[in-house]
Coordinates of C-alpha atoms in Angstrom, one line a residue:
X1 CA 71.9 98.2 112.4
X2 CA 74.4 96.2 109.9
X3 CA 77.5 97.7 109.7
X4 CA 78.9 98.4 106.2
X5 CA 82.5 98.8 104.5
X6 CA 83.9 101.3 102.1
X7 CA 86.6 100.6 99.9
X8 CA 88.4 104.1 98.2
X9 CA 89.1 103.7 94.5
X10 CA 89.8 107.6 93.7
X11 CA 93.7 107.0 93.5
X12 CA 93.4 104.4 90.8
X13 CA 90.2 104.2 89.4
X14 CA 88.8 107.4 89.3
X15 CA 92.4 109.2 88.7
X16 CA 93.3 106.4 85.5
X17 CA 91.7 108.1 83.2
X18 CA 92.6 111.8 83.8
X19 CA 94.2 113.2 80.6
X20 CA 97.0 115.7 83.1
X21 CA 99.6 113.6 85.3
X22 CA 98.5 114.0 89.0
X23 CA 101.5 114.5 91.0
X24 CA 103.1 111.6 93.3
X25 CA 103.2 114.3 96.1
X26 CA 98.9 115.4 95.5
X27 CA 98.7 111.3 95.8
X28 CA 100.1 110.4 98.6
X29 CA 99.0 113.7 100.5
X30 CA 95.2 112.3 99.4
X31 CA 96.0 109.0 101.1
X32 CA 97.2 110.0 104.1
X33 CA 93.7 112.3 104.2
X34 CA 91.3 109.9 103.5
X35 CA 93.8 106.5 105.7
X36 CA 92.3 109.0 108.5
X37 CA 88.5 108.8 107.7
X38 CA 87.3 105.6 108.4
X39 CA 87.9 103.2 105.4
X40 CA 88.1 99.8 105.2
X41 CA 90.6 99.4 102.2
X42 CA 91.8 101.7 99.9
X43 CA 93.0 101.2 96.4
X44 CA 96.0 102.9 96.5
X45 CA 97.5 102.0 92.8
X46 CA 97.9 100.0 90.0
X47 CA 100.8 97.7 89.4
X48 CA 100.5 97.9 85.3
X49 CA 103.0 98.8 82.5
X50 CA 103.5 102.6 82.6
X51 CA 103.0 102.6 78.7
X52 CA 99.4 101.4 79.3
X53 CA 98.5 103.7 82.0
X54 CA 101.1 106.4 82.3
X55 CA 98.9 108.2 85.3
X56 CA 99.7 105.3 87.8
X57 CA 103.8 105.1 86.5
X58 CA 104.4 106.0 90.0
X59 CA 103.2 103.0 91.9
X60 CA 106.2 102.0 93.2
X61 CA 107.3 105.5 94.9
X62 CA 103.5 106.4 95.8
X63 CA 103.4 102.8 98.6
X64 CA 106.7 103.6 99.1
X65 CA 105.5 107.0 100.6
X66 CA 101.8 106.7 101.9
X67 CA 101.1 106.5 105.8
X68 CA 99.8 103.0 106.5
X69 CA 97.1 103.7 109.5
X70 CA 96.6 100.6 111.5
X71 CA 92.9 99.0 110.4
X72 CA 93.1 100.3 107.0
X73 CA 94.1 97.9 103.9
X74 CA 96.4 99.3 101.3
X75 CA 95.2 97.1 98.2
X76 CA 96.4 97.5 95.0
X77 CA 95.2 96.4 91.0
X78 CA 97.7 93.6 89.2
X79 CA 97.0 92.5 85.7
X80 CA 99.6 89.9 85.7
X81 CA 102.4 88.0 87.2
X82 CA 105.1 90.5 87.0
X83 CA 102.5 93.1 88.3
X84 CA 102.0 90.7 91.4
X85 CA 105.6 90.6 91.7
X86 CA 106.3 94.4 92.5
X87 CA 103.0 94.4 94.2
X88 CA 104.6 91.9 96.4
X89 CA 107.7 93.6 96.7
X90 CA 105.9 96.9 97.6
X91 CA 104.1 95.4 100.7
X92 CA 100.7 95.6 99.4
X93 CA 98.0 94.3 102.1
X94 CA 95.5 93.0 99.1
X95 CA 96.2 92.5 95.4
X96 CA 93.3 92.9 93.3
X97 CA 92.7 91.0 90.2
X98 CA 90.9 91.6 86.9
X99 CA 89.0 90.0 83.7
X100 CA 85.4 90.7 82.2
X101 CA 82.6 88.7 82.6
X102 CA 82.0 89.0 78.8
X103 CA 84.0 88.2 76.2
X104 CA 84.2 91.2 74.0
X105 CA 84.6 93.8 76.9
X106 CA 87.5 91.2 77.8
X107 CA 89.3 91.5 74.7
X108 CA 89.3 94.9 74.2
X109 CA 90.2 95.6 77.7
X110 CA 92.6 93.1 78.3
X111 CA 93.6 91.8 74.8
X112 CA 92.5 88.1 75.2
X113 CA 89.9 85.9 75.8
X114 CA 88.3 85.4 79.2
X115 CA 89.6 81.6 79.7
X116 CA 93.3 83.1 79.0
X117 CA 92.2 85.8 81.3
X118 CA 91.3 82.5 83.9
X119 CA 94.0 81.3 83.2
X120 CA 97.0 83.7 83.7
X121 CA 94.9 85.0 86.7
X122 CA 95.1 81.4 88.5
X123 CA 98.6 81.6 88.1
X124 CA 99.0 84.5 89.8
X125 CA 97.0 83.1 92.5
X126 CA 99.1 80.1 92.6
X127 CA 102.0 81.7 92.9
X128 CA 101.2 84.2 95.3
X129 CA 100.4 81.3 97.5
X130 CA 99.1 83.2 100.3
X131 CA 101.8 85.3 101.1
X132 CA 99.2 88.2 100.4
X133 CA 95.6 88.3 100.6
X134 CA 93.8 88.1 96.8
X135 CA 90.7 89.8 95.5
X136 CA 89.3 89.0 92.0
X137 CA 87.6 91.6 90.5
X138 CA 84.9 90.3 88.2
X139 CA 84.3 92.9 85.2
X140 CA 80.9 94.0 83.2
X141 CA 79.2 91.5 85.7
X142 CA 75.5 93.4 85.5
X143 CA 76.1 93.8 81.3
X144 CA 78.1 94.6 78.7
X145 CA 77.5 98.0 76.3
X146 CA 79.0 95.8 72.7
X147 CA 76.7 92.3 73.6
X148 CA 74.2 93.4 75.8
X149 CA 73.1 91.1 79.0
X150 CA 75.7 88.9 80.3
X151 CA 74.3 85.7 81.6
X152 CA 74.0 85.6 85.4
X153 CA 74.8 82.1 85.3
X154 CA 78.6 82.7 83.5
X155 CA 79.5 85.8 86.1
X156 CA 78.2 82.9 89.4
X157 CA 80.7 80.3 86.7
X158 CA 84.0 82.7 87.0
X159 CA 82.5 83.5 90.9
X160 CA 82.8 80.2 91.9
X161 CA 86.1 79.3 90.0
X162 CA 87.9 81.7 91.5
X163 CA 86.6 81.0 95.0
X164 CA 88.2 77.5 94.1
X165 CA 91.4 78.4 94.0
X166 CA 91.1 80.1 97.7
X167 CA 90.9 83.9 96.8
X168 CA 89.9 85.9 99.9
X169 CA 87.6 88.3 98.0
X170 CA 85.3 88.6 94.8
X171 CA 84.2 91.9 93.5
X172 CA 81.1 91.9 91.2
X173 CA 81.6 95.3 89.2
X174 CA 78.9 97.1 87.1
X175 CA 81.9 98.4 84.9
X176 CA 79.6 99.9 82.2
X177 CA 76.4 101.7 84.6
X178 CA 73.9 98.9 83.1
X179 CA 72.8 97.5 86.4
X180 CA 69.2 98.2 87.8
X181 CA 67.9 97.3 91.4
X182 CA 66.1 94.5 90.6
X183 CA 68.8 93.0 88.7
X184 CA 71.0 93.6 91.5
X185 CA 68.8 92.3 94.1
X186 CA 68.4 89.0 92.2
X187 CA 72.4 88.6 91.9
X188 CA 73.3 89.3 95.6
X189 CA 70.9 86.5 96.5
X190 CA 72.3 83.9 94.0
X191 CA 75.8 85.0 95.0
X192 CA 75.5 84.5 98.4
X193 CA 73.3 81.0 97.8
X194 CA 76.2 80.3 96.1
X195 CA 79.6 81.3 97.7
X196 CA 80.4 80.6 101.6
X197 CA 83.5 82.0 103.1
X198 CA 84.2 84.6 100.3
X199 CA 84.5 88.7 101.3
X200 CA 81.9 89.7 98.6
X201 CA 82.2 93.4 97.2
X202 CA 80.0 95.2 95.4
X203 CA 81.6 98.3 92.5
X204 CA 78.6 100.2 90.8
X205 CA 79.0 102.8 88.2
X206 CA 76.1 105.7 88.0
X207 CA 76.2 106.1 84.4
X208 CA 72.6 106.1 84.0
X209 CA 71.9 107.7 87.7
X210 CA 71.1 104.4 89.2
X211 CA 74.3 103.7 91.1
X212 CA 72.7 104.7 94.6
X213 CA 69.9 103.0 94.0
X214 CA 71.6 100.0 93.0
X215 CA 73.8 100.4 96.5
X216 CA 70.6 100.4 98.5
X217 CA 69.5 96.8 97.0
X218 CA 72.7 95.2 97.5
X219 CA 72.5 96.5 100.8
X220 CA 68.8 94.9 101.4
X221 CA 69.8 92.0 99.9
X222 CA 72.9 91.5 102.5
X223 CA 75.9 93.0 101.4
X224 CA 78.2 95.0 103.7
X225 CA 81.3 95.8 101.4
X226 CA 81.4 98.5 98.3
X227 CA 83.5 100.6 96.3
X228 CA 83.3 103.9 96.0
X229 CA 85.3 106.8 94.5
X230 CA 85.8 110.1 96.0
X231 CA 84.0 113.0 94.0
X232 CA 82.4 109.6 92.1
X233 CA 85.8 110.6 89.3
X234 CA 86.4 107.2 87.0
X235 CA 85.7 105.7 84.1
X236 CA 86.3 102.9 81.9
X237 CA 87.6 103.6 78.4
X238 CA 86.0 100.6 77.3
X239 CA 82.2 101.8 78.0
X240 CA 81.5 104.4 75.7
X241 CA 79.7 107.0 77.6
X242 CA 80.8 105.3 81.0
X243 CA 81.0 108.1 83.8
X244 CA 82.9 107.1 87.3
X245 CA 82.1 105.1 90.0
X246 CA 79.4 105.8 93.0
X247 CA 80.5 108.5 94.6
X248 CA 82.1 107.5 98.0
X249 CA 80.6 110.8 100.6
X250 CA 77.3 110.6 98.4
X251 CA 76.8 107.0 99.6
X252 CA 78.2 107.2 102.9
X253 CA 75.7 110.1 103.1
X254 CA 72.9 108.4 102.3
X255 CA 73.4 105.0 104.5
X256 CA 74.4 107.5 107.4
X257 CA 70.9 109.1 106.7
X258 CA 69.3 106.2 107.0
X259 CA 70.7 104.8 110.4
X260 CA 73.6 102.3 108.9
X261 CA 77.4 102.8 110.9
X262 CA 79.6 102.7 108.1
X263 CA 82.7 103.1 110.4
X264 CA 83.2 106.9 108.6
X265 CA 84.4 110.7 109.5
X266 CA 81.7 112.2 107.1
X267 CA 82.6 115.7 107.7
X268 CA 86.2 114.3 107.4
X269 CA 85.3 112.7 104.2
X270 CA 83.8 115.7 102.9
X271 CA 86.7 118.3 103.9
X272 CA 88.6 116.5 101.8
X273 CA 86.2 116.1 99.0
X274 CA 86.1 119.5 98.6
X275 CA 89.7 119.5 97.9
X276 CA 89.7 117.2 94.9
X277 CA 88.7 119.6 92.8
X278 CA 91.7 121.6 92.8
X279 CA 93.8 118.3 92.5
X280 CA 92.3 117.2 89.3
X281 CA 91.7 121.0 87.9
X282 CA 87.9 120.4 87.1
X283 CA 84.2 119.8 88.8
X284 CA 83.8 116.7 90.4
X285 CA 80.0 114.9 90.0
X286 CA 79.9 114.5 93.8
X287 CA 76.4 116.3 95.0
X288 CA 77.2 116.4 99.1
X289 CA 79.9 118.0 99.3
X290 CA 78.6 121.0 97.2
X291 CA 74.7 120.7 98.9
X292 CA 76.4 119.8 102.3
X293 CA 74.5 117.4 104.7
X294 CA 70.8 117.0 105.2
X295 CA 71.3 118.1 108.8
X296 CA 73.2 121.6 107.9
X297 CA 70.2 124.0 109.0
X298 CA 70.0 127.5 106.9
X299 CA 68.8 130.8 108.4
X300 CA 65.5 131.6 107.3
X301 CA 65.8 134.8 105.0
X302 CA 64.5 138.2 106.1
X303 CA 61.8 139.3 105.6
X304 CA 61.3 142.7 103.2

């Protein structure tokens, strides 16, 4: 059976939006638990301006402090040049790079047009120069919630551009929840018609309770990398109504259920799941890790 690859987001993604400061100790201590269960990558941070995103102010100190376990890449979001820079300096395995796919989302995430976004991103790429491994993380790639569908066509355009300039990776991200299996199905194929030589990743939201489903097609259709987020916490700010990423043990769950190796400690996964509630001070949407596995077996009650 294929052997798939999860890629942990919680740390940056999922904890982004939280309105209370998450300690630098409660992040690196959730690191060093989930370096330990079986991931391929984990997104440890994000290089940004602390005014921005005050919740990831501690970037520096937080890869300063982690436990690097051998096998597992430490990758980390940069927005710009002097993000790449201190990602750089902090020893960072990947850097991962971000625009939209459509040019509203774009603007009011990033404050400029996508070809600016092109642009300043292909600097980064040039100089970066291959001292460190690049991944381009292609936004609102399965639709956008102010325009509506974004042309397959423009997301394989940017796709292809960037797998010009050499990056290792592309990640095709269903930022908003709008993706459906069919749609996905249809865009793995092109995608892979398309691009040679390129780590494709796949980063699906289940706004609309599809996000499992839309895992399985991707998965049918050939693709062996995804993002995930522990407790599936995350959000953008710039989808209204936009709840967090797949959640990481739901998915792992399911493919494990169904026979794939995904290389992951699921009872590992879950201990720790089960703490994250307690970090962020709130229910998590994650459904395993309250449920527990398919295979835990129940006494049968008594009978009266």
């Amino acid at each position: 059976m294929t052997r798939i690859y999860f890629n942990e987001v919680v740390t940056r993604d999922g904890f982004q939006i939280e309105p209370e400061f998450i300690a630098t100790d409660a992040k690196v201590a959730l690191i060093d638990a989930l370096s330990l269960c079986g991931y391929a990558k984990i997104e440890a941070t994000s290089f940004v301006s602390p005014k921005a995103i005050p919740m990831l102010r501690d970037a520096e100190e937080v890869m300063g402090r982690i436990s690097r376990v051998p096998g597992v890449e430490y990758t980390v979001l940069v927005p710009n040049l002097r993000g790449a820079e201190r990602a750089l300096e902090s020893k960072a395995d990947e850097l991962n790079l971000v625009m939209s796919t459509s040019e509203t989302h774009n603007r009011a995430n990033l404050r400029m047009g996508r070809e600016q976004s092109f642009a300043a991103l292909a600097e980064v790429v040039r100089h970066v120069d291959g001292r460190t491994p690049i991944n381009v993380s292609l936004s609102t790639a399965f639709g956008c919630p102010m325009e509506g569908d974004v042309p397959e066509a423009e997301v394989v355009q940017f796709a292809e551009r960037f797998a010009g300039l050499g990056v290792r990776g592309l990640t095709i991200c269903d930022t908003t929840g709008m993706a459906h299996p069919a749609q996905v199905t249809h865009m793995v194929e092109t995608l892979q018609q398309r691009l040679t030589g390129v780590q494709l990743t796949l980063h699906f939201h289940n706004t609309r309770g599809m996000g499992l489903a839309n895992v399985l097609a991707a998965v049918q259709g050939g693709i062996v990398r995804f993002d995930g987020s522990l407790g599936g916490l995350g959000g953008c700010p710039y989808a209204p109504g936009a709840s967090g990423n797949i959640c990481s043990e739901d998915a792992v769950h399911m493919l494990h259920a169904m026979g794939y190796d995904t290389g992951m400690d699921l009872p590992r996964l879950l201990s720790v799941a089960r703490g994250l509630p307690y970090i962020v001070g709130h229910d998590v949407p994650g459904q395993v890790a309250k449920a527990g596995l398919i295979t835990d077996l129940h006494p049968a009650p008594q009978a009266q």
